[in-house]
């Protein structure tokens, strides 16, 4: 009978130890589940922030493309304006040259006319 009591006592000790281990495991499990929930919440928060950042990136990319296109058009317009200004400068230079030639011819003709008038007066 003593052996049965001893065995029962040992079984109770083992059962108590098993219950203690089970309670510790359940507590650890609860702690890990809470940590998992916190991590899940953190991931959801970061996913949301990532979505917002991706949206901002998309908007910024669109604005960059639009600005780049406007800059390209401005460059083309600027080049066109520069070519046009150069052409106008060339035309101005040509008109100035023609004006100077006409002035020279006028002075020459005026001198010839003055000489002719002087010769006629001498007659």
PDB file of C-alpha atoms in Angstrom:
ATOM      1  CA  UNK A   1       0.000   0.000   0.000  1.00  0.00           C
ATOM      2  CA  UNK A   2       2.876   2.246   0.789  1.00  0.00           C
ATOM      3  CA  UNK A   3       4.125   1.830  -2.739  1.00  0.00           C
ATOM      4  CA  UNK A   4       0.746   2.817  -4.102  1.00  0.00           C
ATOM      5  CA  UNK A   5       0.707   5.953  -1.959  1.00  0.00           C
ATOM      6  CA  UNK A   6       4.227   6.755  -3.027  1.00  0.00           C
ATOM      7  CA  UNK A   7       3.324   6.169  -6.641  1.00  0.00           C
ATOM      8  CA  UNK A   8       0.190   8.310  -6.229  1.00  0.00           C
ATOM      9  CA  UNK A   9       2.277  11.006  -4.615  1.00  0.00           C
ATOM     10  CA  UNK A  10       4.738  10.863  -7.489  1.00  0.00           C
ATOM     11  CA  UNK A  11       1.892  11.015  -9.978  1.00  0.00           C
ATOM     12  CA  UNK A  12       0.445  14.052  -8.183  1.00  0.00           C
ATOM     13  CA  UNK A  13       3.846  15.737  -8.257  1.00  0.00           C
ATOM     14  CA  UNK A  14       4.190  14.916 -11.955  1.00  0.00           C
ATOM     15  CA  UNK A  15       0.616  16.070 -12.598  1.00  0.00           C
ATOM     16  CA  UNK A  16       1.259  19.307 -10.681  1.00  0.00           C
ATOM     17  CA  UNK A  17       4.480  19.806 -12.664  1.00  0.00           C
ATOM     18  CA  UNK A  18       2.631  19.076 -15.902  1.00  0.00           C
ATOM     19  CA  UNK A  19      -0.125  21.543 -14.938  1.00  0.00           C
ATOM     20  CA  UNK A  20       2.524  24.138 -14.079  1.00  0.00           C
ATOM     21  CA  UNK A  21       4.259  23.524 -17.421  1.00  0.00           C
ATOM     22  CA  UNK A  22       0.914  23.707 -19.222  1.00  0.00           C
ATOM     23  CA  UNK A  23       0.031  26.978 -17.464  1.00  0.00           C
ATOM     24  CA  UNK A  24       3.478  28.368 -18.277  1.00  0.00           C
ATOM     25  CA  UNK A  25       3.086  27.253 -21.881  1.00  0.00           C
ATOM     26  CA  UNK A  26      -0.376  28.831 -22.059  1.00  0.00           C
ATOM     27  CA  UNK A  27       0.985  32.068 -20.583  1.00  0.00           C
ATOM     28  CA  UNK A  28       3.882  32.008 -23.046  1.00  0.00           C
ATOM     29  CA  UNK A  29       1.429  31.232 -25.850  1.00  0.00           C
ATOM     30  CA  UNK A  30      -0.774  34.154 -24.798  1.00  0.00           C
ATOM     31  CA  UNK A  31       2.276  36.416 -24.672  1.00  0.00           C
ATOM     32  CA  UNK A  32       3.373  35.292 -28.140  1.00  0.00           C
ATOM     33  CA  UNK A  33      -0.146  35.724 -29.532  1.00  0.00           C
ATOM     34  CA  UNK A  34      -0.201  39.285 -28.139  1.00  0.00           C
ATOM     35  CA  UNK A  35       3.203  39.976 -29.697  1.00  0.00           C
ATOM     36  CA  UNK A  36       1.904  38.529 -32.976  1.00  0.00           C
ATOM     37  CA  UNK A  37      -1.163  40.795 -32.846  1.00  0.00           C
ATOM     38  CA  UNK A  38       1.078  43.793 -32.182  1.00  0.00           C
ATOM     39  CA  UNK A  39       3.304  42.838 -35.115  1.00  0.00           C
ATOM     40  CA  UNK A  40       0.268  42.365 -37.353  1.00  0.00           C
ATOM     41  CA  UNK A  41      -0.986  45.802 -36.335  1.00  0.00           C
ATOM     42  CA  UNK A  42       2.461  47.263 -36.981  1.00  0.00           C
ATOM     43  CA  UNK A  43       2.557  45.611 -40.430  1.00  0.00           C
ATOM     44  CA  UNK A  44      -0.906  46.964 -41.278  1.00  0.00           C
ATOM     45  CA  UNK A  45       0.185  50.435 -40.200  1.00  0.00           C
ATOM     46  CA  UNK A  46       3.356  50.214 -42.283  1.00  0.00           C
ATOM     47  CA  UNK A  47       1.400  48.840 -45.267  1.00  0.00           C
ATOM     48  CA  UNK A  48      -0.942  51.821 -45.017  1.00  0.00           C
ATOM     49  CA  UNK A  49       2.003  54.228 -44.809  1.00  0.00           C
ATOM     50  CA  UNK A  50       3.615  52.461 -47.771  1.00  0.00           C
ATOM     51  CA  UNK A  51       0.413  52.855 -49.796  1.00  0.00           C
ATOM     52  CA  UNK A  52       0.333  56.567 -48.954  1.00  0.00           C
ATOM     53  CA  UNK A  53       3.986  56.953 -49.929  1.00  0.00           C
ATOM     54  CA  UNK A  54       3.429  55.061 -53.183  1.00  0.00           C
ATOM     55  CA  UNK A  55       0.513  57.360 -53.941  1.00  0.00           C
ATOM     56  CA  UNK A  56       2.675  60.413 -53.215  1.00  0.00           C
ATOM     57  CA  UNK A  57       5.400  58.939 -55.419  1.00  0.00           C
ATOM     58  CA  UNK A  58       2.917  58.445 -58.241  1.00  0.00           C
ATOM     59  CA  UNK A  59       1.749  62.052 -57.932  1.00  0.00           C
ATOM     60  CA  UNK A  60       5.331  63.319 -57.776  1.00  0.00           C
ATOM     61  CA  UNK A  61       6.262  61.232 -60.817  1.00  0.00           C
ATOM     62  CA  UNK A  62       3.313  62.675 -62.722  1.00  0.00           C
ATOM     63  CA  UNK A  63       4.307  66.212 -61.760  1.00  0.00           C
ATOM     64  CA  UNK A  64       7.921  65.487 -62.716  1.00  0.00           C
ATOM     65  CA  UNK A  65       6.832  64.194 -66.127  1.00  0.00           C
ATOM     66  CA  UNK A  66       4.601  67.223 -66.647  1.00  0.00           C
ATOM     67  CA  UNK A  67       7.378  69.597 -65.591  1.00  0.00           C
ATOM     68  CA  UNK A  68       9.888  67.795 -67.796  1.00  0.00           C
ATOM     69  CA  UNK A  69       7.506  68.044 -70.756  1.00  0.00           C
ATOM     70  CA  UNK A  70       6.965  71.755 -70.118  1.00  0.00           C
ATOM     71  CA  UNK A  71      10.716  72.270 -69.818  1.00  0.00           C
ATOM     72  CA  UNK A  72      11.272  70.427 -73.095  1.00  0.00           C
ATOM     73  CA  UNK A  73       8.621  72.569 -74.815  1.00  0.00           C
ATOM     74  CA  UNK A  74      10.170  75.701 -73.309  1.00  0.00           C
ATOM     75  CA  UNK A  75      13.591  74.645 -74.597  1.00  0.00           C
ATOM     76  CA  UNK A  76      12.159  74.090 -78.070  1.00  0.00           C
ATOM     77  CA  UNK A  77      10.383  77.461 -77.944  1.00  0.00           C
ATOM     78  CA  UNK A  78      13.563  79.112 -76.717  1.00  0.00           C
ATOM     79  CA  UNK A  79      15.604  77.602 -79.547  1.00  0.00           C
ATOM     80  CA  UNK A  80      12.964  78.711 -82.043  1.00  0.00           C
ATOM     81  CA  UNK A  81      13.003  82.234 -80.601  1.00  0.00           C
ATOM     82  CA  UNK A  82      16.805  82.334 -80.719  1.00  0.00           C
ATOM     83  CA  UNK A  83      16.799  81.264 -84.385  1.00  0.00           C
ATOM     84  CA  UNK A  84      14.129  83.844 -85.143  1.00  0.00           C
ATOM     85  CA  UNK A  85      16.119  86.576 -83.331  1.00  0.00           C
ATOM     86  CA  UNK A  86      19.248  85.615 -85.263  1.00  0.00           C
ATOM     87  CA  UNK A  87      17.303  85.765 -88.527  1.00  0.00           C
ATOM     88  CA  UNK A  88      15.958  89.224 -87.591  1.00  0.00           C
ATOM     89  CA  UNK A  89      19.473  90.381 -86.721  1.00  0.00           C
ATOM     90  CA  UNK A  90      20.686  89.175 -90.113  1.00  0.00           C
ATOM     91  CA  UNK A  91      17.814  90.998 -91.833  1.00  0.00           C
ATOM     92  CA  UNK A  92      18.622  94.140 -89.846  1.00  0.00           C
ATOM     93  CA  UNK A  93      22.286  93.878 -90.802  1.00  0.00           C
ATOM     94  CA  UNK A  94      21.272  93.443 -94.459  1.00  0.00           C
ATOM     95  CA  UNK A  95      18.980  96.479 -94.308  1.00  0.00           C
ATOM     96  CA  UNK A  96      21.727  98.512 -92.623  1.00  0.00           C
ATOM     97  CA  UNK A  97      24.166  97.488 -95.378  1.00  0.00           C
ATOM     98  CA  UNK A  98      21.633  98.418 -98.069  1.00  0.00           C
ATOM     99  CA  UNK A  99      20.970 101.729 -96.301  1.00  0.00           C
ATOM    100  CA  UNK A 100      24.690 102.515 -96.157  1.00  0.00           C
ATOM    101  CA  UNK A 101      25.046 101.619 -99.848  1.00  0.00           C
ATOM    102  CA  UNK A 102      22.075 103.835-100.701  1.00  0.00           C
ATOM    103  CA  UNK A 103      23.582 106.640 -98.585  1.00  0.00           C
ATOM    104  CA  UNK A 104      26.897 106.255-100.403  1.00  0.00           C
ATOM    105  CA  UNK A 105      25.152 106.339-103.794  1.00  0.00           C
ATOM    106  CA  UNK A 106      23.136 109.354-102.691  1.00  0.00           C
ATOM    107  CA  UNK A 107      26.289 111.217-101.576  1.00  0.00           C
ATOM    108  CA  UNK A 108      28.043 110.293-104.829  1.00  0.00           C
ATOM    109  CA  UNK A 109      25.061 111.374-106.922  1.00  0.00           C
ATOM    110  CA  UNK A 110      24.707 114.571-104.863  1.00  0.00           C
ATOM    111  CA  UNK A 111      28.405 115.323-105.428  1.00  0.00           C
ATOM    112  CA  UNK A 112      28.005 114.684-109.161  1.00  0.00           C
ATOM    113  CA  UNK A 113      24.924 116.913-109.206  1.00  0.00           C
ATOM    114  CA  UNK A 114      26.742 119.658-107.302  1.00  0.00           C
ATOM    115  CA  UNK A 115      29.637 119.378-109.761  1.00  0.00           C
ATOM    116  CA  UNK A 116      27.240 119.526-112.706  1.00  0.00           C
ATOM    117  CA  UNK A 117      25.507 122.586-111.270  1.00  0.00           C
ATOM    118  CA  UNK A 118      28.902 124.236-110.674  1.00  0.00           C
ATOM    119  CA  UNK A 119      29.941 123.455-114.269  1.00  0.00           C
ATOM    120  CA  UNK A 120      26.707 124.874-115.594  1.00  0.00           C
ATOM    121  CA  UNK A 121      27.177 128.004-113.559  1.00  0.00           C
ATOM    122  CA  UNK A 122      30.624 128.393-115.077  1.00  0.00           C
ATOM    123  CA  UNK A 123      29.268 128.251-118.568  1.00  0.00           C
TER     124      UNK A 123
END
